[in-house]
Short mmCIF file of C-alpha atoms (C1' of nucleotides) in Angstrom, two decimals:
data_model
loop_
_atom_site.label_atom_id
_atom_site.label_comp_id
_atom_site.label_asym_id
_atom_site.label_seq_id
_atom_site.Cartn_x
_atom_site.Cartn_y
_atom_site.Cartn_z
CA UNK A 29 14.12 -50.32 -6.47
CA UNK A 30 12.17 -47.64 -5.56
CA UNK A 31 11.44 -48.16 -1.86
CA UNK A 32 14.27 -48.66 0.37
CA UNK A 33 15.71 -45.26 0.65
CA UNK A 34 13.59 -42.84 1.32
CA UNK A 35 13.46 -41.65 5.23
CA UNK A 36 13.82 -37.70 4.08
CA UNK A 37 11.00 -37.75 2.46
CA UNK A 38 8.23 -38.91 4.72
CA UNK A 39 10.15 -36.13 6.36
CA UNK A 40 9.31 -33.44 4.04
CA UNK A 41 6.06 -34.95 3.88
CA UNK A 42 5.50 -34.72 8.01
CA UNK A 43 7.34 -31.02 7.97
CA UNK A 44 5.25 -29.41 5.37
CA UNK A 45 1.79 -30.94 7.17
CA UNK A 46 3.41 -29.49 10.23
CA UNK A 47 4.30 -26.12 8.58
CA UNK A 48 1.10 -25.83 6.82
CA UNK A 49 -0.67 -26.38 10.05
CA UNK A 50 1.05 -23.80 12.01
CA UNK A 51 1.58 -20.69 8.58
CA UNK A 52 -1.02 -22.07 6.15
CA UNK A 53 -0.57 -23.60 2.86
CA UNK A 54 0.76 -19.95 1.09
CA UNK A 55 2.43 -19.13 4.26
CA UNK A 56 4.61 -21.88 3.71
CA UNK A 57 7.12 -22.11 1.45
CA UNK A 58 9.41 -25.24 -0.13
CA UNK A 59 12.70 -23.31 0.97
CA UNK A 60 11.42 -23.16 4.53
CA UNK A 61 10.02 -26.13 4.11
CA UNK A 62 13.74 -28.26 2.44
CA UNK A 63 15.31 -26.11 5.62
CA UNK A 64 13.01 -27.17 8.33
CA UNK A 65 13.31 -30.90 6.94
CA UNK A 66 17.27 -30.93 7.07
CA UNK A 67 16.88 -31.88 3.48
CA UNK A 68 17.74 -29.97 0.37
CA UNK A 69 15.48 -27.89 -1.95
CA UNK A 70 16.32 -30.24 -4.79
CA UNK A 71 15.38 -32.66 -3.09
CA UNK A 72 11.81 -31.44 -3.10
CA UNK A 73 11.31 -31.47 -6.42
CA UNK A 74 13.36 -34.61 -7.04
CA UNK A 75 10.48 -36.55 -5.06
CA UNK A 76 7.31 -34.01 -5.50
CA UNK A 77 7.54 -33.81 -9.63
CA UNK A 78 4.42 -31.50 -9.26
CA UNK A 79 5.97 -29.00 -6.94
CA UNK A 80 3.81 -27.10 -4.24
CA UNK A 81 0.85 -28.70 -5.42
CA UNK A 82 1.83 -32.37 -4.61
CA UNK A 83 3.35 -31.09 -1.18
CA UNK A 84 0.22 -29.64 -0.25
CA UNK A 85 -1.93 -32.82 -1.27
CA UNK A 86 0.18 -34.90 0.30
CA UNK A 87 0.35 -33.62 3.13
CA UNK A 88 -2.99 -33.50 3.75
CA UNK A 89 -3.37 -36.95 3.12
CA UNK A 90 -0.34 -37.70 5.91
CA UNK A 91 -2.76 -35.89 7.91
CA UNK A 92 -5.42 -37.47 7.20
CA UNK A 93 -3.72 -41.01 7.57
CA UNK A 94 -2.31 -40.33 11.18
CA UNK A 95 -5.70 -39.15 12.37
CA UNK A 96 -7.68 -42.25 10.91
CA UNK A 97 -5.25 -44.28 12.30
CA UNK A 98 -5.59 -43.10 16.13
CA UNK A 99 -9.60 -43.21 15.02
CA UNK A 100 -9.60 -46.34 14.12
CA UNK A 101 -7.22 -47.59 16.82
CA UNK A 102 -9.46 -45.83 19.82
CA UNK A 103 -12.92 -46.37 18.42
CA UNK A 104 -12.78 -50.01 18.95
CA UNK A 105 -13.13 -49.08 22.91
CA UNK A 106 -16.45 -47.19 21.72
CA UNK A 107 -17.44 -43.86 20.48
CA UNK A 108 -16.49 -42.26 23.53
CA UNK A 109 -13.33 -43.48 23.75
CA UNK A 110 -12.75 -42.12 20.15
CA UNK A 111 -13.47 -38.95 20.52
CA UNK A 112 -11.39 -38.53 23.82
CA UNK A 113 -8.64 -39.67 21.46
CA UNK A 114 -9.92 -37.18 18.92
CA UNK A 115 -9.66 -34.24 21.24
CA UNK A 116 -6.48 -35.86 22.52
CA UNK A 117 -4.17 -35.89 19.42
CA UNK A 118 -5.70 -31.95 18.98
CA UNK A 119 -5.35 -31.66 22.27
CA UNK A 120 -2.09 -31.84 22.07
CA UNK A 121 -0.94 -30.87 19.22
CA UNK A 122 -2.36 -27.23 20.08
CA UNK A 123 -0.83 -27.45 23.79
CA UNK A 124 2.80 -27.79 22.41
CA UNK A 125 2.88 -25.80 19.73
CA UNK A 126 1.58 -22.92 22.03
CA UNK A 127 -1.17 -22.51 20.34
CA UNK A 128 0.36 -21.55 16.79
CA UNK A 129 -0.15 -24.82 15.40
CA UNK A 130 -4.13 -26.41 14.66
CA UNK A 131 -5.16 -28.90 12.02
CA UNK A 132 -3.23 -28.79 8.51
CA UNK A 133 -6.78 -30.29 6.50
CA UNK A 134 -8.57 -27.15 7.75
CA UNK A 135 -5.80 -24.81 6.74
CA UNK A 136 -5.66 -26.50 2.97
CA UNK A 137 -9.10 -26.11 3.08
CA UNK A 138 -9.84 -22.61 3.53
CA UNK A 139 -7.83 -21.20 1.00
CA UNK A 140 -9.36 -21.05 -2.82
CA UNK A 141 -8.58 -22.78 -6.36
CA UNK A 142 -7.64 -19.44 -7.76
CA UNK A 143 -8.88 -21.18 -11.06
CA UNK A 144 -12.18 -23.21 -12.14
CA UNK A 145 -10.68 -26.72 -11.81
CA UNK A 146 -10.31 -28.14 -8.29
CA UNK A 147 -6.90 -28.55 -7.62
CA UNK A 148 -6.12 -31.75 -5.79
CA UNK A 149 -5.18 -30.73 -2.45
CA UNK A 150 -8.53 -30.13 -1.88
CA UNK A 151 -10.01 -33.08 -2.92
CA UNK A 152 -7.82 -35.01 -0.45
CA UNK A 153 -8.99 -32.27 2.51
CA UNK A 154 -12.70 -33.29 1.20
CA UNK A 155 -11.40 -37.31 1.81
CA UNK A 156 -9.91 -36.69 4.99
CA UNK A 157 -13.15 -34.74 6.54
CA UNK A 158 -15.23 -38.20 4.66
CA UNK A 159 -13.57 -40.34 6.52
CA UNK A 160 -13.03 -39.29 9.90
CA UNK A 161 -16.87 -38.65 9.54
CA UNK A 162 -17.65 -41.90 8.26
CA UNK A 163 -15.15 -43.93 11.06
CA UNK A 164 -17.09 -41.72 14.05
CA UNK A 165 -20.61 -42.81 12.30
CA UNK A 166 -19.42 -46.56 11.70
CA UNK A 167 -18.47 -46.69 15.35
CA UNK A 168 -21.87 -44.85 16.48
CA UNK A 169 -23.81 -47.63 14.97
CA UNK A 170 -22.07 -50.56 16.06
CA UNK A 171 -22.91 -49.34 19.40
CA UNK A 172 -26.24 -48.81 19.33
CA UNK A 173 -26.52 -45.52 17.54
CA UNK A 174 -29.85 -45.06 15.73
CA UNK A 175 -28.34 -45.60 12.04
CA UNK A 176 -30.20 -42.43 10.97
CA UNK A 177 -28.52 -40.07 13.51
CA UNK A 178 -24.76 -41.35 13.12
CA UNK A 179 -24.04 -39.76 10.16
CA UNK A 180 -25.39 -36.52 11.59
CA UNK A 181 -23.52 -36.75 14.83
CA UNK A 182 -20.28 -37.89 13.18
CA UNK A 183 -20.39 -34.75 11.44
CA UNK A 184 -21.25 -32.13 13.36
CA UNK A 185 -18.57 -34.28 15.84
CA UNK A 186 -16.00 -33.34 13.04
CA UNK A 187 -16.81 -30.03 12.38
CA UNK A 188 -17.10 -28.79 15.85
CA UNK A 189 -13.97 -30.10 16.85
CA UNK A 190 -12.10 -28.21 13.49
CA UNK A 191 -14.04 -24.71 14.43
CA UNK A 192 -12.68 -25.11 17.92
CA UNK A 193 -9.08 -25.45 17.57
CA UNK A 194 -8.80 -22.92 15.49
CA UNK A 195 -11.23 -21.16 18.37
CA UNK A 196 -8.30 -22.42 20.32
CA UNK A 197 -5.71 -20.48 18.71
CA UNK A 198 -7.53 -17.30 18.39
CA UNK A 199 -8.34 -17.05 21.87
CA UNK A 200 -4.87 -18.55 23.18
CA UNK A 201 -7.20 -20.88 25.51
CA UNK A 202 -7.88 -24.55 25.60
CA UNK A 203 -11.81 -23.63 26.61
CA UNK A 204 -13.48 -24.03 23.31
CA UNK A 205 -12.01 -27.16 22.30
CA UNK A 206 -12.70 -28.47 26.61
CA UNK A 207 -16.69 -26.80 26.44
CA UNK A 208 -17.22 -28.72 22.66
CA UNK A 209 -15.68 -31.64 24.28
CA UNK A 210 -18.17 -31.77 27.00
CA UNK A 211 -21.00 -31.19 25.11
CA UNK A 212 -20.25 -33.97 22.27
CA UNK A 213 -19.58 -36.37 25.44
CA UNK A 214 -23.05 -35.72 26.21
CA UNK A 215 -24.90 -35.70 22.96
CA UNK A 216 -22.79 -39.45 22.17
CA UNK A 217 -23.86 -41.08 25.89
CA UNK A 218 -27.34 -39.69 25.00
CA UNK A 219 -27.54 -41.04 21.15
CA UNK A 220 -26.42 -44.53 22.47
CA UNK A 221 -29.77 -45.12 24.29
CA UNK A 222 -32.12 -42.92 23.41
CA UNK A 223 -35.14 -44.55 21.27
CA UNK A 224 -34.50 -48.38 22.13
CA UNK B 9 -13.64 17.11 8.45
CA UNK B 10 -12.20 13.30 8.90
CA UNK B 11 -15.76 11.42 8.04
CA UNK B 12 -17.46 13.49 5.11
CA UNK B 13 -15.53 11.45 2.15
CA UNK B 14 -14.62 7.71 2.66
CA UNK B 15 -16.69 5.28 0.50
CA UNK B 16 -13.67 4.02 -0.86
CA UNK B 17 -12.07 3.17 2.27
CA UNK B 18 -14.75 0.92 3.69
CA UNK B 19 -15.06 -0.49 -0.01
CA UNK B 20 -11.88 -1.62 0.15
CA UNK B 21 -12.53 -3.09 3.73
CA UNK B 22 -15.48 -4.97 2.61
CA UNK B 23 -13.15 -5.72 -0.33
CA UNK B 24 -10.21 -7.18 2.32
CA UNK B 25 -12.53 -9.42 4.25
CA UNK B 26 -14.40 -10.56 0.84
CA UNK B 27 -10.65 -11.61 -0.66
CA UNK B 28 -9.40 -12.88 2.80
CA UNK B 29 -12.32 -15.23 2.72
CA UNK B 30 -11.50 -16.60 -0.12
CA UNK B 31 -7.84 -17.14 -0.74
CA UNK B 32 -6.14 -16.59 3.01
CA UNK B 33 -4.65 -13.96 3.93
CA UNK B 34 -1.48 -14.47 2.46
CA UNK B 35 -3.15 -15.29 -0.66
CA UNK B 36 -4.60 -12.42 -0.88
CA UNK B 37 -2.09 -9.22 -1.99
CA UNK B 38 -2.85 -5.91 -1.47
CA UNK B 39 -2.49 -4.99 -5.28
CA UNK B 40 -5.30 -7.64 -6.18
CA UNK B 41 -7.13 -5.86 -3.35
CA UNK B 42 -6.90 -2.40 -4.30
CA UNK B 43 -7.95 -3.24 -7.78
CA UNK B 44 -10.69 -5.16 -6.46
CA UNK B 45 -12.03 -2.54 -4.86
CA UNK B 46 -11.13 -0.54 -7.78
CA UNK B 47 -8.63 1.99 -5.40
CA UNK B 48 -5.65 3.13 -6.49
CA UNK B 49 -2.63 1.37 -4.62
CA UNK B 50 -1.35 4.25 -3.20
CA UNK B 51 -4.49 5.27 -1.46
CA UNK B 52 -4.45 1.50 0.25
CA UNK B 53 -1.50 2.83 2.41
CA UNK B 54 -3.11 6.15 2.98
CA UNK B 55 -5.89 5.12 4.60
CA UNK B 56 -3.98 2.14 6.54
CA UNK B 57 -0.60 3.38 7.28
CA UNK B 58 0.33 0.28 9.18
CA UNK B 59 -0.32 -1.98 6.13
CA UNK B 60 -1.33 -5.23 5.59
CA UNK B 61 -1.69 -6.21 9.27
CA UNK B 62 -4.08 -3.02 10.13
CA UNK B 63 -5.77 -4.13 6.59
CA UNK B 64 -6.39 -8.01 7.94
CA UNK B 65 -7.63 -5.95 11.57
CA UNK B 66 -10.32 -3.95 10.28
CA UNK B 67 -11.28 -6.62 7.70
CA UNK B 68 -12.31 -8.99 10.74
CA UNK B 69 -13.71 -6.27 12.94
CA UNK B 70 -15.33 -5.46 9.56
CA UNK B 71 -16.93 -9.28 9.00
CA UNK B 72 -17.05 -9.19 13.07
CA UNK B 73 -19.45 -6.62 12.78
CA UNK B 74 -21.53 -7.79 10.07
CA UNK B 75 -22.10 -11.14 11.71
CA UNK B 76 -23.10 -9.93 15.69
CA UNK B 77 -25.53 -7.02 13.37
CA UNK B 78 -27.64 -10.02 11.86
CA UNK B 79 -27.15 -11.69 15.68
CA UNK B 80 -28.45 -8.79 17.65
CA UNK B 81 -31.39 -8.15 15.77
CA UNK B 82 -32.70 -11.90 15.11
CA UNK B 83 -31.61 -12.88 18.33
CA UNK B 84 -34.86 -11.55 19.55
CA UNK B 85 -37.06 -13.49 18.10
CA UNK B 86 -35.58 -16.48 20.37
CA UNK B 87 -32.43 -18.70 20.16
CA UNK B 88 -33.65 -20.95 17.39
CA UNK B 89 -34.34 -17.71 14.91
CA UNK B 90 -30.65 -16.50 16.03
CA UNK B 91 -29.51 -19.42 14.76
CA UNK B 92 -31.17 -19.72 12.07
CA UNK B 93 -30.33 -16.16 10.64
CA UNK B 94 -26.40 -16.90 11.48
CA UNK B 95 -26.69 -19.97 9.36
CA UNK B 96 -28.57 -18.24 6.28
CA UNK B 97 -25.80 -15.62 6.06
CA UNK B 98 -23.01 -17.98 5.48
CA UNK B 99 -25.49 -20.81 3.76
CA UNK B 100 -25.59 -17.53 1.18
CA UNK B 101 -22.19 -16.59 1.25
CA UNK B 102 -21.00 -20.43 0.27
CA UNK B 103 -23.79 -20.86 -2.36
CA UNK B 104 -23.11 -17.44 -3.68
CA UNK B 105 -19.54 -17.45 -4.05
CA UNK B 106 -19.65 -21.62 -5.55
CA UNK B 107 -18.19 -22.74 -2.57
CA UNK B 108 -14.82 -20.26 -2.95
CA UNK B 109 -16.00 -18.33 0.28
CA UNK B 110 -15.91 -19.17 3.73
CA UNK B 111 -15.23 -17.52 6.93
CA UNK B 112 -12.83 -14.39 6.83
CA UNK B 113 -12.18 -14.11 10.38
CA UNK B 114 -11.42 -18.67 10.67
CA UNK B 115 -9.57 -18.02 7.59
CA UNK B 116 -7.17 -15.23 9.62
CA UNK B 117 -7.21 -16.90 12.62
CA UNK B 118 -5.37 -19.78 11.22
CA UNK B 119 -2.44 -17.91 10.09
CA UNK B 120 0.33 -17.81 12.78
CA UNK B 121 2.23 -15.12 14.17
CA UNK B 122 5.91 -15.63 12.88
CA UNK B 123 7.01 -13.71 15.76
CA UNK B 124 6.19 -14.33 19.93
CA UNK B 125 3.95 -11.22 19.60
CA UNK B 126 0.41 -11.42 19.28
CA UNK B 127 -0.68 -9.89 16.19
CA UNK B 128 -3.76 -7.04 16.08
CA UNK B 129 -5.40 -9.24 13.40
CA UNK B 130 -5.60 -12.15 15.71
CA UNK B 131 -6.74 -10.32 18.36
CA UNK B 132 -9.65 -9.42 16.46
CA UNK B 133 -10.65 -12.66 15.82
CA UNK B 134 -10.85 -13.55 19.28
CA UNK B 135 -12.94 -11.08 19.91
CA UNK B 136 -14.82 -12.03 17.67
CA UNK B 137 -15.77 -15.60 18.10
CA UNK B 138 -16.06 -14.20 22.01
CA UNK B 139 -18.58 -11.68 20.71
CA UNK B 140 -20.48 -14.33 19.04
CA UNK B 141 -20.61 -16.65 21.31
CA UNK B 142 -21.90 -13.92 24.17
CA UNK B 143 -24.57 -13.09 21.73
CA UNK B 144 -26.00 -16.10 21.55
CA UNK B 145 -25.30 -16.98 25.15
CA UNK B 146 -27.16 -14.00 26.13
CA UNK B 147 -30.21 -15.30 24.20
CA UNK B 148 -30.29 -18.58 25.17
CA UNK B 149 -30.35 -17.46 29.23
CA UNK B 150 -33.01 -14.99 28.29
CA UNK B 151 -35.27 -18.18 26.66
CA UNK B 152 -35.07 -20.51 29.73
CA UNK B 153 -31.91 -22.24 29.33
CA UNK B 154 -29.85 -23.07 32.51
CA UNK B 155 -27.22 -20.31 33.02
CA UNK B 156 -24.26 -23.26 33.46
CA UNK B 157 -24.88 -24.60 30.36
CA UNK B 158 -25.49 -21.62 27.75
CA UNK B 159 -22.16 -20.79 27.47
CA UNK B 160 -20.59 -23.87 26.51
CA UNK B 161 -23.44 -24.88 24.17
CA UNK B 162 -22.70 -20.97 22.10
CA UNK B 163 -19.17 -21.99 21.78
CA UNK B 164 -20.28 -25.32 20.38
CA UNK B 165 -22.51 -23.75 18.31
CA UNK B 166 -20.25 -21.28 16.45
CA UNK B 167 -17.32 -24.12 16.21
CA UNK B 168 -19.53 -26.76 14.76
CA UNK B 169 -20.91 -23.93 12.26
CA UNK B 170 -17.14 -22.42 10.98
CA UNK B 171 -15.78 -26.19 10.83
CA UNK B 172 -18.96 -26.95 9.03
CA UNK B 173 -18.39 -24.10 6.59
CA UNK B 174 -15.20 -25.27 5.57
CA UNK B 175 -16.43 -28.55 5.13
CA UNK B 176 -18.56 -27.44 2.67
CA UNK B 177 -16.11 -25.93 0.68
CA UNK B 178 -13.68 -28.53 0.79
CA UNK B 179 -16.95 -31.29 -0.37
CA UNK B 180 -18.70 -28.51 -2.24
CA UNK B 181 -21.64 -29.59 -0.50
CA UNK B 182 -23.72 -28.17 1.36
CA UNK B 183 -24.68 -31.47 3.64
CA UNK B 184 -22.00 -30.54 6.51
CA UNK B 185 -24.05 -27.23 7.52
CA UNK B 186 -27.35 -28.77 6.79
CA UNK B 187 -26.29 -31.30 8.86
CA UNK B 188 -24.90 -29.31 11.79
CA UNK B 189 -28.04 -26.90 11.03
CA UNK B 190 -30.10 -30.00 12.15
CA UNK B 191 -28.52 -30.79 14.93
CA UNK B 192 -27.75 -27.24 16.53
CA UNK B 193 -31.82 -26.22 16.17
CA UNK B 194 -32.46 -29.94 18.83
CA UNK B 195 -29.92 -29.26 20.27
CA UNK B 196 -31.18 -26.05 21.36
CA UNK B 197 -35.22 -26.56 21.41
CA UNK B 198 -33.74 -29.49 24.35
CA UNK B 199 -31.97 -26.98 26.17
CA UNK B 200 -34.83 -24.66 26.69
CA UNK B 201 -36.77 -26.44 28.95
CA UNK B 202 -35.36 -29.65 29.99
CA UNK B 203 -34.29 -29.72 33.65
CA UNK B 204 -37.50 -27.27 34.19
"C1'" DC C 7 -5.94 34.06 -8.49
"C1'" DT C 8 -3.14 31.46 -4.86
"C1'" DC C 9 -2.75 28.19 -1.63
"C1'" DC C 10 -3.33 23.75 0.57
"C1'" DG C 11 -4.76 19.41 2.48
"C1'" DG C 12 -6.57 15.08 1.18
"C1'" DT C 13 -5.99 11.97 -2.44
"C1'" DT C 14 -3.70 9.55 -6.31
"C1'" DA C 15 -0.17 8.25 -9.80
"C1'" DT C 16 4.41 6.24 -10.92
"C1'" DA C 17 8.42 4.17 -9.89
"C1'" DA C 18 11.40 1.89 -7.39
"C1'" DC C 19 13.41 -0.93 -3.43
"C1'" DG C 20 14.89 -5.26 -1.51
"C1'" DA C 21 13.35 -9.54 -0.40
"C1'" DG C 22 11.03 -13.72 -1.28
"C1'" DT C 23 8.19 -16.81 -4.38
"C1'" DG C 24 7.73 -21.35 -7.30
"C1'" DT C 25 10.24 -23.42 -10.58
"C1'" DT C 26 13.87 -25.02 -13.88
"C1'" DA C 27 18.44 -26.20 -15.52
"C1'" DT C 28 22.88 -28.01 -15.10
"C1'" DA C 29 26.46 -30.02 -13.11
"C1'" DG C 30 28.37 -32.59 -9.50
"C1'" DA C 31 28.59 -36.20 -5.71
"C1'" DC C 32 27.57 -40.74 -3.84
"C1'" DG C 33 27.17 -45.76 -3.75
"C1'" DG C 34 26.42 -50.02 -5.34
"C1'" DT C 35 26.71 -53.33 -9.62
"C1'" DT C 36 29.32 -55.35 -13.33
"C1'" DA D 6 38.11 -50.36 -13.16
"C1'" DA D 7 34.20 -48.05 -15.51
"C1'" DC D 8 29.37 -47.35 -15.30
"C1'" DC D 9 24.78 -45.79 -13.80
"C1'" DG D 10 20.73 -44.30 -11.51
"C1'" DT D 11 19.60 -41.85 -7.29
"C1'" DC D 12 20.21 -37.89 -4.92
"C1'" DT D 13 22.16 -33.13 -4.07
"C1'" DA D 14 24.40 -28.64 -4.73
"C1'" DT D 15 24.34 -24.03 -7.05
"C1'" DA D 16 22.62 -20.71 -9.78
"C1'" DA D 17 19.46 -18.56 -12.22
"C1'" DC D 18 14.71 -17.09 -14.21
"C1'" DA D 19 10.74 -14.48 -14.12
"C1'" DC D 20 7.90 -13.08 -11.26
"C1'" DT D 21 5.18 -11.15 -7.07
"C1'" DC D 22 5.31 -9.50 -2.48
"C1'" DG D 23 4.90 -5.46 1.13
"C1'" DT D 24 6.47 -1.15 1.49
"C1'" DT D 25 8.38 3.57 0.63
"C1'" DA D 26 9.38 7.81 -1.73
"C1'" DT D 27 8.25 11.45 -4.63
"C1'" DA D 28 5.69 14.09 -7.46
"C1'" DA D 29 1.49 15.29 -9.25
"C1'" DC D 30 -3.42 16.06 -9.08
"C1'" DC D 31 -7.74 18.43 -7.64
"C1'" DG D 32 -11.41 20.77 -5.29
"C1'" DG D 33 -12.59 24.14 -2.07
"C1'" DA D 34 -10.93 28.28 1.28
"C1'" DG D 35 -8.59 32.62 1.56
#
DNA sequence: CTCCGGTTATAACGAGTGTTATAGACGGTT
DNA sequence: AACCGTCTATAACACTCGTTATAACCGGAG
């Protein structure tokens, strides 16, 4: 009774990650948003109770869902293969929006809790970066990763990939997101091997 | 008779790239920024006649600045204490700030231009991260490492450090840079001597 | 003193913000 | 047919935004 209609709003959903990715979370806003989803601004609040807030945090967590998908679809082929499907979905995400869209979890994430209590939005930007990390580690190990370096590889895997998109879109070139690409290529064949 | 009095203008510079750090830059309002910097409003748009956009410019030429200062000078003392010193000034500005501060010039670059014209803000960052990078580049040629491979292990090393910093805001941890600290400092101790 | 340029104070403009309220439309069940 | 819960349309509220205009200050030069 609750389920079967609903197709506009995954769409809001999938518009406002797509529109917070390209503005920013306060550079978007639910009118823009309702337009850009073909679906009405009562609609919005008829399905997000909790207004911007919600939006945002779900978003983020649509976000987070599509990209932990792909990981865990592509990391079964190994590490290496994962992260070429990493780069990939950035890849080309940042490629067709000509460079004005990057990665909606970063843009939630840089922007304060103008009060003391952390608002949720970021707490699901804090779950997405977890578990991307902890799929790349996972996947590290079961191929022959030292267990102690995973977790250190997965992130800095994460968090070089995030600085260079945005790199990306600053410079209006794919080259930092192709150099870090190299580079983590590298450091995974090498981590694979090494001490055994 | 242009240079004699302006303390409050670069206050309120400092003040710009301190907000935009924090809340976005279209969080961040240019009446919350005058009084910030404790400036009238009027005097905001006598000192930066083209507004908010010539505002968000000199704030990241400001941070810009700031950054390839500590660079320069540390960078003699080798790559390693380069690094190092880049990662102590944003280790302090996360810890100071509780985790509400991050990167001004990641958090500008990740606004988009809502026209086809490339904004003077986002220029900035570019040049930026590209001063950066060269920095540290430079360095690492000047310590031994092979001239191919400096420049793509600088761009990985100031995209793995601005992801990492908004990791740690979004965790409100500090594990991501440690982490990427970790790895960066092998990363480049390896590159120093290896094919040699 | 007057004058004057660099600075500031005050007010207002129009547009856009998140959000709420209220009433209407739609579509299937009884 | 009447009913009902889901969804939508319209309007409004109380802001805040960037920006502009205008008038006042205020300290040193003439």
């Amino acid at each position: 009774m609750a389920k079967p209609s609903a197709p506009s709003r995954e769409r809001i959903v999938a518009g406002a990650a797509d529109m917070i990715s390209r503005r920013g979370l306060n550079g978007t806003s639910i009118r823009d948003l309702a337009k850009h989803a073909e679906a009405p601004l009562g609609s919005t609040y008829h399905y997000f109770p909790e207004g911007k807030q919600q939006l945002a945090t779900e978003a983020v967590q649509y976000a987070d869902a599509a990209v932990a998908r792909v990981l865990r679809k592509e990391l079964d082929a190994g590490p290496v293969a994962g992260l070429h499907a990493f780069l990939a979905l950035w890849r080309g995400i940042v490629l067709a929006s000509d460079f004005r869209a990057g990665c909606p979890v970063l843009a939630v994430a840089v922007e304060e809790p103008p009060a003391d209590e952390t608002p949720p939005a970021l707490v699901a930007t804090a779950e997405a970066f977890d578990r991307w990390e902890q799929l790349l580690a996972e996947a590290l190990r079961e191929h022959g990763a030292a267990p102690d370096q995973a977790p250190g590889l997965a992130t800095l895997i994460v968090a070089s990939v995030e600085g260079a998109i945005a790199m990306c879109r600053a410079k209006r070139t794919m080259e930092p997101l192709d150099q870090v690409a190299r580079q983590l290529e590298a450091l995974i064949l090498g981590a694979l091997d090494g001490p055994a």
